[in-house]
């Protein structure tokens, strides 16, 4: 952290000299350094209000004997803003998958818990699409893991296209991904999932490697609005993911490259797959 004892003025945003902070006496210098150290520690933990208070205390010590201190502590504000930006960037990186740059499982778990809490006071439903690449092991075995990584990256780009406001993609693990679609009705949710599946199927995969073909299977679970009634508490995120996983199993067992969803108690396949026979439905307790 920048010490609050510069002996020369810094230029402001307008090119004019900024605030000049005089040196503190030897006793005051120790207290200033202590406040700065505590502020740096608090800022590293994201405790910005407490960090600012300690920086302000250091500032007050420096100007204790001044008759006309500056009205706005520009240097303190710049320092706190810089630390806040650095913390926000580090926080964002901690929530991203390093390979695909989609959100990771940590962000998914945190955000779903927030959404369940928010749905108690809103009239919005929540759709969760669990997505798995079909025959991905064969892709790795045939074309190599480096190309397999490129396939995962491109699939994420395709999945993230045309998401509704508030929607996001997260890596669930391995070649499985989740699309979270808040505030949508069941029919549009199916359309979004089917459009994502179709984009993957129709992508020019041969441009990456001759003979390469990639498809995905999707299980789409929808939870209707829950007004917070004690007789019908919101479904926990783990349970809704379990429902999506069950439907993903159906899509896989029914021929892959399909979106499986539930409507009026029946499991259906979307789009071109809707005409397939012999839909293999798995049962989930509590569904």
Coordinates of C-alpha atoms in Angstrom, one line a residue:
X1 CA 0.0 0.0 0.0
X2 CA 1.2 3.5 -0.8
X3 CA 2.5 5.3 2.3
X4 CA 0.7 8.5 3.2
X5 CA 3.9 10.5 3.5
X6 CA 4.9 11.7 0.0
X7 CA 7.1 14.8 0.0
X8 CA 6.0 15.9 -3.5
X9 CA 2.6 16.7 -5.0
X10 CA 0.9 14.3 -7.3
X11 CA -0.9 15.5 -10.4
X12 CA -4.6 15.4 -10.3
X13 CA -6.9 14.2 -13.1
X14 CA -6.9 17.7 -14.5
X15 CA -3.1 17.9 -14.6
X16 CA -2.9 20.3 -11.7
X17 CA -0.9 19.5 -8.6
X18 CA -2.8 17.2 -6.2
X19 CA -2.8 17.1 -2.4
X20 CA 0.6 17.4 -0.7
X21 CA 0.8 15.3 2.4
X22 CA 3.4 16.5 4.9
X23 CA 5.5 14.1 6.9
X24 CA 4.3 13.1 10.3
X25 CA 6.6 13.3 13.4
X26 CA 8.4 10.1 14.5
X27 CA 5.7 9.1 17.0
X28 CA 2.9 9.8 14.6
X29 CA 4.7 8.0 11.8
X30 CA 4.4 4.7 13.7
X31 CA 0.7 5.1 14.1
X32 CA 0.3 6.0 10.5
X33 CA 2.1 2.9 9.4
X34 CA 0.0 0.8 11.8
X35 CA -3.2 2.1 10.3
X36 CA -1.9 1.6 6.8
X37 CA -1.0 -2.0 7.5
X38 CA -4.3 -2.8 9.1
X39 CA -6.1 -1.1 6.1
X40 CA -4.1 -3.2 3.7
X41 CA -5.1 -6.4 5.5
X42 CA -8.7 -5.5 5.7
X43 CA -8.8 -4.5 2.0
X44 CA -7.3 -7.9 1.0
X45 CA -10.3 -9.5 2.7
X46 CA -12.8 -7.2 0.9
X47 CA -13.6 -5.3 4.1
X48 CA -13.6 -1.9 2.3
X49 CA -15.5 0.2 4.9
X50 CA -13.1 -0.8 7.7
X51 CA -10.1 -0.4 5.5
X52 CA -11.2 3.1 4.6
X53 CA -11.7 4.0 8.2
X54 CA -8.1 3.1 9.0
X55 CA -6.8 5.0 6.0
X56 CA -8.9 8.0 7.2
X57 CA -7.3 7.7 10.7
X58 CA -3.9 7.7 9.1
X59 CA -4.8 10.7 7.1
X60 CA -6.1 12.5 10.2
X61 CA -2.8 11.8 12.0
X62 CA -0.8 13.3 9.2
X63 CA -2.9 16.4 9.2
X64 CA -3.4 16.7 12.9
X65 CA -1.4 20.0 13.1
X66 CA -2.7 21.5 9.9
X67 CA -5.0 24.5 10.1
X68 CA -6.6 23.9 6.7
X69 CA -6.5 20.3 5.6
X70 CA -7.8 19.3 2.2
X71 CA -11.6 18.8 2.0
X72 CA -11.4 15.7 -0.1
X73 CA -8.7 13.1 0.7
X74 CA -8.0 12.2 -3.0
X75 CA -5.1 9.9 -2.3
X76 CA -7.1 7.9 0.2
X77 CA -9.9 7.5 -2.3
X78 CA -7.6 6.5 -5.1
X79 CA -6.0 3.9 -2.9
X80 CA -9.2 2.4 -1.7
X81 CA -10.6 2.4 -5.3
X82 CA -7.5 0.6 -6.5
X83 CA -7.7 -2.0 -3.9
X84 CA -11.4 -2.5 -4.5
X85 CA -10.8 -3.1 -8.3
X86 CA -8.0 -5.5 -7.6
X87 CA -10.2 -7.5 -5.1
X88 CA -13.1 -7.5 -7.6
X89 CA -10.8 -8.8 -10.3
X90 CA -9.4 -11.5 -8.1
X91 CA -12.9 -12.5 -6.9
X92 CA -14.2 -12.7 -10.5
X93 CA -11.2 -15.0 -11.5
X94 CA -11.9 -17.3 -8.5
X95 CA -15.4 -17.9 -9.9
X96 CA -14.3 -18.7 -13.4
X97 CA -13.4 -22.0 -14.9
X98 CA -9.7 -21.7 -16.1
X99 CA -10.2 -23.7 -19.3
X100 CA -13.6 -22.4 -20.7
X101 CA -13.9 -19.1 -18.8
X102 CA -17.5 -20.1 -17.9
X103 CA -18.5 -19.8 -14.3
X104 CA -17.3 -22.6 -12.1
X105 CA -19.1 -24.9 -9.6
X106 CA -18.5 -22.6 -6.7
X107 CA -20.3 -19.7 -8.5
X108 CA -23.1 -22.0 -9.5
X109 CA -23.7 -23.2 -6.0
X110 CA -23.6 -19.7 -4.5
X111 CA -25.8 -18.1 -7.2
X112 CA -28.5 -20.9 -7.0
X113 CA -28.8 -20.4 -3.3
X114 CA -29.3 -16.7 -3.8
X115 CA -31.9 -17.4 -6.4
X116 CA -33.8 -19.7 -4.2
X117 CA -33.9 -17.1 -1.5
X118 CA -34.9 -14.4 -4.0
X119 CA -37.8 -16.5 -5.4
X120 CA -39.6 -16.3 -2.1
X121 CA -40.5 -12.7 -2.8
X122 CA -40.8 -12.8 -6.6
X123 CA -43.1 -14.3 -9.1
X124 CA -40.4 -15.7 -11.4
X125 CA -39.8 -19.3 -12.2
X126 CA -36.3 -20.9 -12.6
X127 CA -35.1 -23.3 -15.3
X128 CA -31.9 -25.3 -15.0
X129 CA -30.5 -27.2 -18.1
X130 CA -27.9 -29.8 -17.4
X131 CA -25.9 -30.4 -20.5
X132 CA -23.5 -33.2 -21.4
X133 CA -21.3 -33.7 -24.5
X134 CA -22.2 -36.9 -26.3
X135 CA -19.4 -39.4 -26.8
X136 CA -16.8 -36.9 -25.6
X137 CA -14.4 -39.6 -24.6
X138 CA -14.3 -40.7 -28.2
X139 CA -13.4 -37.2 -29.2
X140 CA -10.4 -37.2 -26.8
X141 CA -9.3 -40.7 -27.9
X142 CA -9.6 -39.9 -31.6
X143 CA -8.4 -36.3 -31.9
X144 CA -6.4 -35.8 -28.7
X145 CA -7.0 -33.9 -25.4
X146 CA -5.8 -30.6 -26.8
X147 CA -8.4 -30.6 -29.4
X148 CA -10.9 -31.8 -26.8
X149 CA -10.1 -28.7 -24.8
X150 CA -10.8 -26.5 -27.8
X151 CA -14.2 -28.3 -28.3
X152 CA -15.2 -27.6 -24.7
X153 CA -14.3 -23.9 -25.1
X154 CA -16.3 -23.6 -28.3
X155 CA -19.3 -25.5 -26.9
X156 CA -19.4 -23.0 -24.0
X157 CA -19.3 -20.1 -26.5
X158 CA -22.2 -21.6 -28.3
X159 CA -24.2 -22.3 -25.2
X160 CA -23.8 -18.7 -24.0
X161 CA -25.3 -17.2 -27.1
X162 CA -28.7 -15.6 -26.8
X163 CA -29.2 -16.2 -23.1
X164 CA -31.9 -14.2 -21.4
X165 CA -31.1 -11.4 -18.9
X166 CA -29.7 -12.9 -15.7
X167 CA -28.9 -16.3 -17.4
X168 CA -25.5 -17.8 -17.3
X169 CA -23.4 -20.9 -18.1
X170 CA -21.3 -22.8 -15.5
X171 CA -19.1 -25.8 -15.8
X172 CA -20.6 -28.5 -13.6
X173 CA -17.6 -30.9 -14.0
X174 CA -15.7 -32.6 -16.8
X175 CA -17.8 -32.2 -20.0
X176 CA -21.0 -31.3 -18.1
X177 CA -22.3 -27.7 -18.1
X178 CA -25.3 -26.0 -16.6
X179 CA -27.4 -23.2 -18.1
X180 CA -29.3 -21.3 -15.4
X181 CA -32.3 -19.4 -16.8
X182 CA -34.1 -17.3 -14.2
X183 CA -37.4 -15.5 -14.8
X184 CA -38.6 -17.6 -17.8
X185 CA -41.7 -19.6 -18.5
X186 CA -41.5 -23.3 -19.3
X187 CA -42.1 -23.0 -23.1
X188 CA -39.4 -20.3 -23.7
X189 CA -37.0 -22.3 -21.5
X190 CA -37.5 -25.4 -23.7
X191 CA -36.9 -23.2 -26.8
X192 CA -33.7 -21.7 -25.3
X193 CA -32.4 -25.2 -24.5
X194 CA -33.3 -26.6 -27.9
X195 CA -31.7 -23.6 -29.7
X196 CA -28.5 -24.2 -27.8
X197 CA -28.5 -27.9 -28.7
X198 CA -29.1 -27.0 -32.4
X199 CA -26.3 -24.5 -32.4
X200 CA -23.9 -27.2 -31.2
X201 CA -25.1 -29.7 -33.7
X202 CA -24.9 -27.4 -36.7
X203 CA -21.5 -25.9 -35.9
X204 CA -18.8 -26.4 -38.4
X205 CA -16.8 -28.8 -36.3
X206 CA -14.9 -30.1 -39.3
X207 CA -13.0 -26.8 -39.4
X208 CA -11.3 -27.9 -36.2
X209 CA -10.5 -31.4 -37.5
X210 CA -11.8 -33.4 -40.5
X211 CA -14.5 -35.9 -39.4
X212 CA -15.2 -34.2 -36.0
X213 CA -18.8 -34.0 -35.0
X214 CA -20.1 -32.8 -31.6
X215 CA -23.6 -33.0 -30.1
X216 CA -25.0 -32.5 -26.7
X217 CA -27.8 -34.0 -24.6
X218 CA -29.8 -31.7 -22.2
X219 CA -32.1 -32.3 -19.3
X220 CA -34.2 -29.3 -18.5
X221 CA -35.8 -29.0 -15.1
X222 CA -38.3 -26.1 -14.4
X223 CA -39.4 -24.9 -11.1
X224 CA -42.5 -22.6 -11.1
X225 CA -42.7 -19.4 -9.0
X226 CA -42.8 -20.1 -5.2
X227 CA -44.4 -17.2 -3.2
X228 CA -42.8 -18.4 0.0
X229 CA -45.8 -20.3 1.3
X230 CA -44.9 -22.6 4.2
X231 CA -47.0 -25.3 2.7
X232 CA -44.8 -25.3 -0.4
X233 CA -41.2 -24.2 0.3
X234 CA -38.9 -23.5 -2.7
X235 CA -37.2 -26.5 -4.1
X236 CA -33.5 -26.7 -3.0
X237 CA -30.9 -26.2 -5.8
X238 CA -29.6 -29.7 -5.3
X239 CA -33.0 -31.2 -5.8
X240 CA -33.6 -29.2 -9.0
X241 CA -30.2 -30.3 -10.3
X242 CA -31.2 -33.9 -9.5
X243 CA -34.4 -33.4 -11.5
X244 CA -32.3 -32.1 -14.4
X245 CA -29.9 -35.0 -14.1
X246 CA -32.8 -37.4 -14.4
X247 CA -34.0 -35.7 -17.5
X248 CA -30.5 -35.7 -18.9
X249 CA -30.5 -39.5 -18.4
X250 CA -33.7 -39.7 -20.4
X251 CA -32.2 -37.7 -23.3
X252 CA -29.1 -39.9 -23.3
X253 CA -31.1 -43.2 -23.2
X254 CA -33.5 -41.9 -25.8
X255 CA -30.8 -41.5 -28.5
X256 CA -28.7 -38.5 -27.4
X257 CA -28.6 -35.1 -29.1
X258 CA -31.9 -34.2 -27.6
X259 CA -33.5 -32.0 -24.9
X260 CA -35.7 -33.8 -22.4
X261 CA -38.2 -31.9 -20.2
X262 CA -41.3 -32.5 -18.2
X263 CA -44.8 -31.2 -19.1
X264 CA -48.0 -32.0 -17.2
X265 CA -46.3 -34.9 -15.6
X266 CA -45.0 -36.4 -18.8
X267 CA -41.4 -36.5 -20.0
X268 CA -41.0 -35.2 -23.6
X269 CA -38.3 -34.6 -26.1
X270 CA -38.0 -31.2 -27.8
X271 CA -37.6 -30.3 -31.5
X272 CA -36.7 -33.0 -34.0
X273 CA -36.3 -35.6 -31.3
X274 CA -39.9 -35.3 -30.3
X275 CA -40.9 -38.0 -32.9
X276 CA -38.6 -40.6 -31.4
X277 CA -40.2 -43.7 -29.9
X278 CA -39.4 -45.4 -26.6
X279 CA -38.5 -42.5 -24.4
X280 CA -36.6 -44.0 -21.4
X281 CA -37.7 -42.2 -18.3
X282 CA -35.9 -42.5 -15.0
X283 CA -37.7 -41.7 -11.8
X284 CA -36.5 -39.3 -9.1
X285 CA -37.9 -39.3 -5.6
X286 CA -40.0 -36.2 -4.9
X287 CA -40.4 -35.2 -8.6

